[in-house]
mmCIF file of N, CA, C and O in Angstrom:
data_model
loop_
_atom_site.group_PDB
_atom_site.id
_atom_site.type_symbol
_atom_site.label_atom_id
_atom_site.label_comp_id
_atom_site.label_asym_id
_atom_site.label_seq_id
_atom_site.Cartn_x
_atom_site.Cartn_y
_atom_site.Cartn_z
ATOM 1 N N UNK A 191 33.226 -64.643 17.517
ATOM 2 C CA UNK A 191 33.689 -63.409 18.101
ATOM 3 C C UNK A 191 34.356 -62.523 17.053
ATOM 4 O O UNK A 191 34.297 -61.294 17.101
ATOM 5 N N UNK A 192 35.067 -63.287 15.995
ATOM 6 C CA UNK A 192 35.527 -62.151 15.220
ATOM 7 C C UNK A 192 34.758 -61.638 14.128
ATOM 8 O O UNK A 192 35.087 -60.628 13.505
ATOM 9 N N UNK A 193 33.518 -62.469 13.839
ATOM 10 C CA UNK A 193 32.905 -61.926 13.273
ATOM 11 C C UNK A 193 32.119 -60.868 13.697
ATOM 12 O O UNK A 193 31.739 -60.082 12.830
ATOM 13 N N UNK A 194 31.784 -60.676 14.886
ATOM 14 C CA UNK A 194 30.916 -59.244 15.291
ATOM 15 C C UNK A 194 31.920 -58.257 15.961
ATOM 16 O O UNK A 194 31.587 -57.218 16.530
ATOM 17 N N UNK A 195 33.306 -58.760 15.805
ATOM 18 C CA UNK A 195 34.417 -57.553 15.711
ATOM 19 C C UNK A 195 34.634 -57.358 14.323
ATOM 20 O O UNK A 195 35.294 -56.329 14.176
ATOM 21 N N UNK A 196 34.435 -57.756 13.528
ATOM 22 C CA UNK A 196 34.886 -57.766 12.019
ATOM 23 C C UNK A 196 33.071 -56.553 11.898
ATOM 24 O O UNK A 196 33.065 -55.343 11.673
ATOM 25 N N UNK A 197 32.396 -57.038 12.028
ATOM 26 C CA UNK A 197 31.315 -56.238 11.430
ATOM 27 C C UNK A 197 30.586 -55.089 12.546
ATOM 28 O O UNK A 197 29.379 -54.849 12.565
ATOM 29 N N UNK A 198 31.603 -54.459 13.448
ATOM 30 C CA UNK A 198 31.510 -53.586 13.912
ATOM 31 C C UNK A 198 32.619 -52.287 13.408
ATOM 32 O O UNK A 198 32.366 -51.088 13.290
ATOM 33 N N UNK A 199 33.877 -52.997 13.175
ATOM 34 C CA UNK A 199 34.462 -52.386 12.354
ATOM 35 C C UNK A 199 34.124 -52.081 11.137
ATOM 36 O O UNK A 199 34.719 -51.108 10.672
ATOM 37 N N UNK A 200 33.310 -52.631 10.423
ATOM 38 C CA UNK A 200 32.832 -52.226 9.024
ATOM 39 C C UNK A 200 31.640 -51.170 9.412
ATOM 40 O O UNK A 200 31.491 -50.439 8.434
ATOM 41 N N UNK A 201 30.719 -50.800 10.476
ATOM 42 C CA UNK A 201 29.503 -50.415 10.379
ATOM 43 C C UNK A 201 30.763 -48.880 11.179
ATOM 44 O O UNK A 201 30.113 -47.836 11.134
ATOM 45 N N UNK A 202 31.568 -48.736 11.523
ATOM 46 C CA UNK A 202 32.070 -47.901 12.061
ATOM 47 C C UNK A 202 32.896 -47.286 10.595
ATOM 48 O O UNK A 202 32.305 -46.268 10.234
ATOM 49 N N UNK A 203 34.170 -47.642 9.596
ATOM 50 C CA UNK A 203 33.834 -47.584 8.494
ATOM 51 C C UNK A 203 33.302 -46.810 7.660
ATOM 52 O O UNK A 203 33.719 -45.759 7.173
ATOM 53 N N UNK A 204 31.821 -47.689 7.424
ATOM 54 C CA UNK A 204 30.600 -46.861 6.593
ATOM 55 C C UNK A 204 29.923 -45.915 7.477
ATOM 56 O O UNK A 204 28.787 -45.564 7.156
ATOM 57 N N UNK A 205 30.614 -45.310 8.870
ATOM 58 C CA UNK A 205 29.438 -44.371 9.043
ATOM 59 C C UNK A 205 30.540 -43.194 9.642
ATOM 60 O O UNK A 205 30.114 -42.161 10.159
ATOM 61 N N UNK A 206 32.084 -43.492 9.500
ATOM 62 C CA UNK A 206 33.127 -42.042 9.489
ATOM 63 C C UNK A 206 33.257 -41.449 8.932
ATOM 64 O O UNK A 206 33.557 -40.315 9.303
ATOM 65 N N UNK A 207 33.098 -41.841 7.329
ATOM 66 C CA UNK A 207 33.615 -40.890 6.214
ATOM 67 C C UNK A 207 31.879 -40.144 5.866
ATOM 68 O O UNK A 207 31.728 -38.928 5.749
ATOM 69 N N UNK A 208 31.008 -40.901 5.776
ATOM 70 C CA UNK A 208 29.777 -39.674 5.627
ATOM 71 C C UNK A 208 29.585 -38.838 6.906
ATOM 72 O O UNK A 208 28.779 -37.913 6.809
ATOM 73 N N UNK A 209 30.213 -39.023 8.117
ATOM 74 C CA UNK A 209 29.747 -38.345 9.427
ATOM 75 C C UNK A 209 30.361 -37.140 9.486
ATOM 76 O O UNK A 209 29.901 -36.154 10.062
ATOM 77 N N UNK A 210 31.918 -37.223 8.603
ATOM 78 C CA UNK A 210 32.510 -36.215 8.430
ATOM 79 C C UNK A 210 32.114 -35.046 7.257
ATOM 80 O O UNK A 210 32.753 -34.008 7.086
ATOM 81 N N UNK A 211 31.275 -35.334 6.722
ATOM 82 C CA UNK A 211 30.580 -34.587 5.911
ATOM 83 C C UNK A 211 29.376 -33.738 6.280
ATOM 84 O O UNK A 211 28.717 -32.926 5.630
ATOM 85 N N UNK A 212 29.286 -34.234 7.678
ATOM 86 C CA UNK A 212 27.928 -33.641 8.425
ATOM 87 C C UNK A 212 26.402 -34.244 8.278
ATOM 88 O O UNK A 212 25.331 -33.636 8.283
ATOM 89 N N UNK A 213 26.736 -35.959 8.116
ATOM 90 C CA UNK A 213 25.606 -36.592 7.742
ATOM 91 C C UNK A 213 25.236 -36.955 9.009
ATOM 92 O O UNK A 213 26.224 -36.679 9.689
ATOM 93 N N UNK A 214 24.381 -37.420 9.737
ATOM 94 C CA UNK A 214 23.795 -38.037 11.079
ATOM 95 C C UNK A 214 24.052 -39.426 10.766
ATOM 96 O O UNK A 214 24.107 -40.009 9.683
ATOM 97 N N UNK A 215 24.217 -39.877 12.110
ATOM 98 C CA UNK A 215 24.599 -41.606 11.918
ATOM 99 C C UNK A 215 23.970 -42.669 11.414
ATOM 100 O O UNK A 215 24.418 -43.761 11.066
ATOM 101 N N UNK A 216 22.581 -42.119 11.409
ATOM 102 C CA UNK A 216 21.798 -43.588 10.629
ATOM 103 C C UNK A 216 21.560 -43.172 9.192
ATOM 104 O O UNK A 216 21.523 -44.141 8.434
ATOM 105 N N UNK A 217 21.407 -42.118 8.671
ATOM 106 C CA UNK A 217 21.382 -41.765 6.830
ATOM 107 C C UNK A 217 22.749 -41.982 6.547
ATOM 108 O O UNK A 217 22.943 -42.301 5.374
ATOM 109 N N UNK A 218 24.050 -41.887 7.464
ATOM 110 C CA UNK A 218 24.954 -42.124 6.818
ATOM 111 C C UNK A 218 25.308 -43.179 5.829
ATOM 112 O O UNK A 218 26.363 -43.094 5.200
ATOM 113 N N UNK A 219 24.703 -43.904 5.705
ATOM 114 C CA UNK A 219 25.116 -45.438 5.726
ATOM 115 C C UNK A 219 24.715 -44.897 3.669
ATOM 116 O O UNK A 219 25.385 -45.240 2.694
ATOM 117 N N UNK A 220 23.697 -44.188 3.677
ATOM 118 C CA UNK A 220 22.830 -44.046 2.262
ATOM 119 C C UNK A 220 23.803 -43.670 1.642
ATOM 120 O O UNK A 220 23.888 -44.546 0.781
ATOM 121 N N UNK A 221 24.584 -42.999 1.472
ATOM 122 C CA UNK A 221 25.506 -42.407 0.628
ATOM 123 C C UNK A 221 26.629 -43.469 0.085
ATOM 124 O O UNK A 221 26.991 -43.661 -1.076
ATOM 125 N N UNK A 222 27.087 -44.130 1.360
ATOM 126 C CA UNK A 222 27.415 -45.092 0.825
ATOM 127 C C UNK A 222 27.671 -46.481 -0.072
ATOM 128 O O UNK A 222 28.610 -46.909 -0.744
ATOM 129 N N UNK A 223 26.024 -47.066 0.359
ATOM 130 C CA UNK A 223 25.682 -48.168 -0.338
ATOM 131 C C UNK A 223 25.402 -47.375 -1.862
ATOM 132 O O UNK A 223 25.729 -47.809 -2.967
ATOM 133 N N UNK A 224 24.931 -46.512 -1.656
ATOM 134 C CA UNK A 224 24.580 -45.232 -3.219
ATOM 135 C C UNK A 224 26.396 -45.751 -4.035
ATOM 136 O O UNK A 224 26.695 -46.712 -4.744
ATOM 137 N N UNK A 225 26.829 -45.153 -3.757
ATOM 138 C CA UNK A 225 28.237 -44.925 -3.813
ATOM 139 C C UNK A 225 28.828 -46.354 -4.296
ATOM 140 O O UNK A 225 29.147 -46.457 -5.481
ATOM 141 N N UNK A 226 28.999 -47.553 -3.356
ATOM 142 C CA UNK A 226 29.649 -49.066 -3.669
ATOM 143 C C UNK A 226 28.168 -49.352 -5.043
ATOM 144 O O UNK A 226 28.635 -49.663 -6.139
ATOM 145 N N UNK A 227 27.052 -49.289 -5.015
ATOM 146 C CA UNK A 227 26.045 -49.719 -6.379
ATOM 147 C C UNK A 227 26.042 -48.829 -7.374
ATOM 148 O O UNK A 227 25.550 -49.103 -8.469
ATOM 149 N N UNK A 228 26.882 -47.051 -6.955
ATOM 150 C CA UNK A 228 27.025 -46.787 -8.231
ATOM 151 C C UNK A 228 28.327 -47.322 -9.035
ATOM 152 O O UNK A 228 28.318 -47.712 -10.203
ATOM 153 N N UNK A 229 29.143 -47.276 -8.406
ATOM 154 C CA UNK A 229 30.450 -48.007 -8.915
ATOM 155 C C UNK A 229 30.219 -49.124 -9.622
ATOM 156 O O UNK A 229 30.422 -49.094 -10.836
ATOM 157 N N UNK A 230 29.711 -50.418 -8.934
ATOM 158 C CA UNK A 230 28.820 -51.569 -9.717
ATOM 159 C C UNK A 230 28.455 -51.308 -10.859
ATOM 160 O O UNK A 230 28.900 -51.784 -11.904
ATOM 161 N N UNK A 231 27.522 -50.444 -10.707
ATOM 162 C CA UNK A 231 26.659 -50.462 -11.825
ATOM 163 C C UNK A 231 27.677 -49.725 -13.081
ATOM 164 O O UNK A 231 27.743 -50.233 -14.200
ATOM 165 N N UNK A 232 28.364 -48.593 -12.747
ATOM 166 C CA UNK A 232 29.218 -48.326 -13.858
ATOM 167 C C UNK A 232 30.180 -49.485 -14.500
ATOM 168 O O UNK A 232 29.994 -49.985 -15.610
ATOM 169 N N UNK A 233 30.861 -49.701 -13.924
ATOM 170 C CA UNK A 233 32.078 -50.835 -13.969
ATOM 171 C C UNK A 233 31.278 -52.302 -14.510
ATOM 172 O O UNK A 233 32.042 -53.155 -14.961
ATOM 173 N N UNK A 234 29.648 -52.675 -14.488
ATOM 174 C CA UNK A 234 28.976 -53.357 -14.801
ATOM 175 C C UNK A 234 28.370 -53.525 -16.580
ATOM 176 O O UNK A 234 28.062 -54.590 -17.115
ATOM 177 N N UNK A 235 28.323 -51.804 -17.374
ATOM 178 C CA UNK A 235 27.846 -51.303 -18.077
ATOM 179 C C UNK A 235 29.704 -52.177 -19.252
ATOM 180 O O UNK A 235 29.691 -52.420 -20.459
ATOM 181 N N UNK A 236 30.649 -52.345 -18.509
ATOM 182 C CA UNK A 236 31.603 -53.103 -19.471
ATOM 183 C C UNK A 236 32.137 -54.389 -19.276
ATOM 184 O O UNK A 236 32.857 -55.043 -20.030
ATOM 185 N N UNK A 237 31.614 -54.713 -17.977
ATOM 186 C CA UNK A 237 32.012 -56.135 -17.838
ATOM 187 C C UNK A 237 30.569 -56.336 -16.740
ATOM 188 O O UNK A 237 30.403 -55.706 -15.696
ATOM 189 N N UNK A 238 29.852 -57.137 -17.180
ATOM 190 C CA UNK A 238 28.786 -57.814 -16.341
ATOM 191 C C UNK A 238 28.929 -58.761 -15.371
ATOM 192 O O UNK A 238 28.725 -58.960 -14.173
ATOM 193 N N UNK A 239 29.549 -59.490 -16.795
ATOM 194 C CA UNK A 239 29.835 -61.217 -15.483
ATOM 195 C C UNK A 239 31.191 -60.954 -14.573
ATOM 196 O O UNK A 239 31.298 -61.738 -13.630
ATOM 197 N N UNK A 240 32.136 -60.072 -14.696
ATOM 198 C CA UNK A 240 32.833 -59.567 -13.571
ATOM 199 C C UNK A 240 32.050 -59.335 -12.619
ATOM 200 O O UNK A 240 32.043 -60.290 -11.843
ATOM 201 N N UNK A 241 31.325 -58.440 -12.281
ATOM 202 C CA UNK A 241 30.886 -57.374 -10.868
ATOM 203 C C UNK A 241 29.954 -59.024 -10.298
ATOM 204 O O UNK A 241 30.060 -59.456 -9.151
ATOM 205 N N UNK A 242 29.236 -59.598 -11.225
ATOM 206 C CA UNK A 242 28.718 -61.193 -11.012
ATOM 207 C C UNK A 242 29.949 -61.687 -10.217
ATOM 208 O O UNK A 242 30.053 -61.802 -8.995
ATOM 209 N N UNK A 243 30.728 -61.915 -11.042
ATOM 210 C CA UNK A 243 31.529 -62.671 -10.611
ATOM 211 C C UNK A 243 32.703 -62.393 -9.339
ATOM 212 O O UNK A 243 33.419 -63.180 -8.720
ATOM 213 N N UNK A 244 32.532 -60.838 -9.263
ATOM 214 C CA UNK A 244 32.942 -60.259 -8.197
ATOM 215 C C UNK A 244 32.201 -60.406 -6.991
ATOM 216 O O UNK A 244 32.850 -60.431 -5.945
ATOM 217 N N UNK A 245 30.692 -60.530 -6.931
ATOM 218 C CA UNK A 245 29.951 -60.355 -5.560
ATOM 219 C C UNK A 245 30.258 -61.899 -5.252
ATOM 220 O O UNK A 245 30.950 -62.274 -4.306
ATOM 221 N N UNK A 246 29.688 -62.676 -6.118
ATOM 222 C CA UNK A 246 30.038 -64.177 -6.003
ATOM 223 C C UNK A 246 31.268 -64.499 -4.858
ATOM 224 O O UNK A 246 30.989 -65.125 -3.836
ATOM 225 N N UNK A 247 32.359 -64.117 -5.070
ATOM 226 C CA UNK A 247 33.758 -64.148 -4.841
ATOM 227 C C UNK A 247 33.999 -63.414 -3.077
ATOM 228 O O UNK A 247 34.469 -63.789 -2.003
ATOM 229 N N UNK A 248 33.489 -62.460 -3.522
ATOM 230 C CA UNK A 248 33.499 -61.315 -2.413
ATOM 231 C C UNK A 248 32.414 -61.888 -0.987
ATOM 232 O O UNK A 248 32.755 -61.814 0.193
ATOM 233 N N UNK A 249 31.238 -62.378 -1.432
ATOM 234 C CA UNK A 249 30.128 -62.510 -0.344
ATOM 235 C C UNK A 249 29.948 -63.957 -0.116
ATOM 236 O O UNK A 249 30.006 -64.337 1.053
ATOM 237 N N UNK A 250 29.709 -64.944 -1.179
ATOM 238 C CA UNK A 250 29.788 -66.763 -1.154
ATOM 239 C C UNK A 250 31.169 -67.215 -0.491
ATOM 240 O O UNK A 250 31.291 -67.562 0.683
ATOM 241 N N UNK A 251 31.938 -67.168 -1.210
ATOM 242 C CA UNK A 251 33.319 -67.813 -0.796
ATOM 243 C C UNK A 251 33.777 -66.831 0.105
ATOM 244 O O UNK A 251 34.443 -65.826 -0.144
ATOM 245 N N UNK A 252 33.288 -67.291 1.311
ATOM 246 C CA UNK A 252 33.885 -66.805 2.497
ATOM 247 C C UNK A 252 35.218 -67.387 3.431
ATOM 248 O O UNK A 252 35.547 -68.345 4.131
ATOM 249 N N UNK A 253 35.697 -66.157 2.936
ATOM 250 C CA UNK A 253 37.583 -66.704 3.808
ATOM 251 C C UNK A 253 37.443 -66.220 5.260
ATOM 252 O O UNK A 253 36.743 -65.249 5.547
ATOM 253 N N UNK A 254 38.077 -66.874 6.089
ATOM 254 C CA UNK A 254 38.372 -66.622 7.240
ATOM 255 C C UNK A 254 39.561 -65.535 8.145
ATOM 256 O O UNK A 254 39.889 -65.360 9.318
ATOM 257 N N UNK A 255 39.898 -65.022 6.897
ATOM 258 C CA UNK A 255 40.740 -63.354 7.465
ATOM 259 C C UNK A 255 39.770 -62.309 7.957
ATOM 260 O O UNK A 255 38.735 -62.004 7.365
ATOM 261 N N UNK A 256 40.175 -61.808 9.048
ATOM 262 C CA UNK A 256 39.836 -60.394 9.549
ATOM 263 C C UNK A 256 39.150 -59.539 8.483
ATOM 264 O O UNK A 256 37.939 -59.320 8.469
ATOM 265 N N UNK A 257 40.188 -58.990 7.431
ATOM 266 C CA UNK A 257 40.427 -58.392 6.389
ATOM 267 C C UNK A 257 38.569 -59.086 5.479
ATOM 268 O O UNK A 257 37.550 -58.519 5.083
ATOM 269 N N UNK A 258 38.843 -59.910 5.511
ATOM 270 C CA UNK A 258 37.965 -60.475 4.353
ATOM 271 C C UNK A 258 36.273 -60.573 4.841
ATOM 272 O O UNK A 258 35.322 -60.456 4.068
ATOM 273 N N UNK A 259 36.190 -60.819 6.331
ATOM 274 C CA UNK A 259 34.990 -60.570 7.056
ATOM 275 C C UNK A 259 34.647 -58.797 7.014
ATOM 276 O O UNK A 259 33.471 -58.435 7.049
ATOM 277 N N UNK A 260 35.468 -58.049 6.959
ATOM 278 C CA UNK A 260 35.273 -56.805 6.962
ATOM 279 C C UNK A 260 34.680 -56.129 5.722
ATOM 280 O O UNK A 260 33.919 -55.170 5.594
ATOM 281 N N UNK A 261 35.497 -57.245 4.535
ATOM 282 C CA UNK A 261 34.995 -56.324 3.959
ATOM 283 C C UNK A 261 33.692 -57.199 2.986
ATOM 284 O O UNK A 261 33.564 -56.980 1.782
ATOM 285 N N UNK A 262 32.999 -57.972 3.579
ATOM 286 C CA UNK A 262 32.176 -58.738 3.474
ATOM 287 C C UNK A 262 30.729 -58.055 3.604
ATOM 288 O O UNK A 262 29.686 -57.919 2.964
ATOM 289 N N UNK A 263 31.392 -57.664 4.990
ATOM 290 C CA UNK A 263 29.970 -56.711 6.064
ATOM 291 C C UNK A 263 29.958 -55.406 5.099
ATOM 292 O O UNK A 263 28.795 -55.016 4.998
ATOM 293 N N UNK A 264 30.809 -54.641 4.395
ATOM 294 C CA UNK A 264 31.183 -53.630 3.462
ATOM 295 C C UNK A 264 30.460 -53.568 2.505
ATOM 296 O O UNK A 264 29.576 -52.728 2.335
ATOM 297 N N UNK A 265 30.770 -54.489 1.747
ATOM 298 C CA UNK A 265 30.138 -54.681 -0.011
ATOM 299 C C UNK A 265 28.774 -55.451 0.425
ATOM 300 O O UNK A 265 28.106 -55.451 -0.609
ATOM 301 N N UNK A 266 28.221 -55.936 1.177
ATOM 302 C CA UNK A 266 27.113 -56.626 0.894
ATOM 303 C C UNK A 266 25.847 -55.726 0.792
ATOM 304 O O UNK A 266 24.868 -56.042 0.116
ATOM 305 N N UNK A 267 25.920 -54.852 1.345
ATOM 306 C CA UNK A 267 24.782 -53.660 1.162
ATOM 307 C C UNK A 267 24.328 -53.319 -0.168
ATOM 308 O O UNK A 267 23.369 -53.592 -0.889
ATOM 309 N N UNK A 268 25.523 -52.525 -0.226
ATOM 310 C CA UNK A 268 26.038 -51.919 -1.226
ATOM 311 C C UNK A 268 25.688 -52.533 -2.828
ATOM 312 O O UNK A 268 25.241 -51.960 -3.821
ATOM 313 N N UNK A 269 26.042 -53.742 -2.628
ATOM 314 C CA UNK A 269 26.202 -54.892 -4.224
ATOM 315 C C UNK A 269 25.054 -55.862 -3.960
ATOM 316 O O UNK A 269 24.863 -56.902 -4.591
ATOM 317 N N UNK A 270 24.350 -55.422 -3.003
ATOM 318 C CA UNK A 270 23.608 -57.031 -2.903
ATOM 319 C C UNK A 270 22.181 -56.332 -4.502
ATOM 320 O O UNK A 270 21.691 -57.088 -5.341
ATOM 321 N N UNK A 271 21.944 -55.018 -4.418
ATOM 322 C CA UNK A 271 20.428 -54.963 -5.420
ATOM 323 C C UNK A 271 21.034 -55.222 -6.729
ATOM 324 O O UNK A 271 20.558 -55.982 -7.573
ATOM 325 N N UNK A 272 22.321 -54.413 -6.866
ATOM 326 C CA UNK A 272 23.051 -54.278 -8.145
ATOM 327 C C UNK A 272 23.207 -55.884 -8.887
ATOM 328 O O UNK A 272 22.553 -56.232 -9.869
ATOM 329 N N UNK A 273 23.916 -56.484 -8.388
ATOM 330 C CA UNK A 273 23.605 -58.226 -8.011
ATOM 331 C C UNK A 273 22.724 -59.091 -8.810
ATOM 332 O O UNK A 273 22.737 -59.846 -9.782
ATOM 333 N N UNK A 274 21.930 -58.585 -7.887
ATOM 334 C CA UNK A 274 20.469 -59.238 -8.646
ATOM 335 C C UNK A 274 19.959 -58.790 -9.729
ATOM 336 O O UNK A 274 19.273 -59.517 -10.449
ATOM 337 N N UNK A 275 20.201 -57.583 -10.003
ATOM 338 C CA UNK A 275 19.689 -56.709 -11.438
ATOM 339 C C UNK A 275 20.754 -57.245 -12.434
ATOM 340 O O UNK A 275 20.226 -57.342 -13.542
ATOM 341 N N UNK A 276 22.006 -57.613 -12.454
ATOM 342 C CA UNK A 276 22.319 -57.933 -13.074
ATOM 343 C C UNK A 276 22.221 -59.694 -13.918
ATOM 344 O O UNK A 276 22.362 -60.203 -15.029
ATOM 345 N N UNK A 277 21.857 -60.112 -12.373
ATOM 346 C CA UNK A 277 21.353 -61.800 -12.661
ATOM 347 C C UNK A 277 20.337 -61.984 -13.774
ATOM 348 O O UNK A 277 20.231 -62.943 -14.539
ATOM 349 N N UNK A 278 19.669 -60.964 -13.718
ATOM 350 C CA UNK A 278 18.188 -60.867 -14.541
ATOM 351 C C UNK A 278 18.834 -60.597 -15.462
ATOM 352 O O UNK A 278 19.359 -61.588 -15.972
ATOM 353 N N UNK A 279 19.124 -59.352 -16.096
ATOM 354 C CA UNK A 279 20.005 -58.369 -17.563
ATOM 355 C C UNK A 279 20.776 -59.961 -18.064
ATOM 356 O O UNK A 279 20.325 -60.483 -19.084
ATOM 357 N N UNK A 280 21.701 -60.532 -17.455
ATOM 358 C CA UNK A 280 22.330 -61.492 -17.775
ATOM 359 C C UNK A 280 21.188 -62.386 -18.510
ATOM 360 O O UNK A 280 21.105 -61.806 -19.593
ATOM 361 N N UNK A 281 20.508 -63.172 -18.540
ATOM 362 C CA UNK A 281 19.524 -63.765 -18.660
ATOM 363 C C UNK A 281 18.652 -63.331 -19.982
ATOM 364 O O UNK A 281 18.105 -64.220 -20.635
ATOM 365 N N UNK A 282 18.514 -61.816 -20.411
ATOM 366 C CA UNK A 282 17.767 -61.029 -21.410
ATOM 367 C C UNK A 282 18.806 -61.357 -22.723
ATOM 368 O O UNK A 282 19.984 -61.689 -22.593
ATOM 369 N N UNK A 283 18.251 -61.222 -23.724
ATOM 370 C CA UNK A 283 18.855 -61.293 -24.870
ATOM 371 C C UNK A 283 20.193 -60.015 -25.104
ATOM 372 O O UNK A 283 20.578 -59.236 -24.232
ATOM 373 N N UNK A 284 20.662 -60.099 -26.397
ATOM 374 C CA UNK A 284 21.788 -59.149 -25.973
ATOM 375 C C UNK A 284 21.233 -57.768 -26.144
ATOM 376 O O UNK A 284 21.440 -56.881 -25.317
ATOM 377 N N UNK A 285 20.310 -57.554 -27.561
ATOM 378 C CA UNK A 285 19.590 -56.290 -27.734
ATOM 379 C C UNK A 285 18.940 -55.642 -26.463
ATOM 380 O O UNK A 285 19.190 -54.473 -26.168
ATOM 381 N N UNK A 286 18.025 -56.497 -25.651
ATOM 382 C CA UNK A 286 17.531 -55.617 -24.546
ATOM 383 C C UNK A 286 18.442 -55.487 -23.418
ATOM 384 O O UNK A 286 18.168 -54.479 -22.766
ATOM 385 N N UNK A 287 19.449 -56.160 -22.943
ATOM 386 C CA UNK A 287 20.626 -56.246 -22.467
ATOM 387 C C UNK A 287 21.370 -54.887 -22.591
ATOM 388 O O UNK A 287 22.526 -54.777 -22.182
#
């Protein structure tokens, strides 16, 4: 139960602050996940195995707070492509890296 109160509050969330911009409720969501993978990806360009080691943290090790289910349903959009692009880059030598 608190998880589909926890991830109704998050889908409510990601779709107030673009709605107030005059976005419609289902593109809203785009700006967002845009937004949490551009951050990634910047903040990624100086620490790699952080934002790694951040989704890791953030989406695997799942705690049982309110707080932490929320913001679970939050970042997983958002960080899940960034994520994986980085799993790969990690993996490449440092030059093509």
């Amino acid at each position: 139960m608190k998880r589909a109160i926890a991830m109704m509050v998050a889908v409510c969330l990601m779709s107030f602050f673009p709605y107030q911009l005059g976005l419609p409720f289902p593109s809203s969501y785009l700006p967002v996940f845009f937004f949490i993978n551009g951050l990634c990806a910047l903040w990624s360009v100086y620490n790699q195995l952080v934002v790694i080691a951040f989704y890791e943290y953030r989406i695997h090790d799942y705690k049982d707070t309110f707080f932490q289910t929320v913001l679970k349903f939050v970042l997983w959009p958002g960080m899940i492509l960034n994520h994986h692009v980085q799993l790969v880059l990690c993996r490449l030598p440092f030059v093509v890296n």
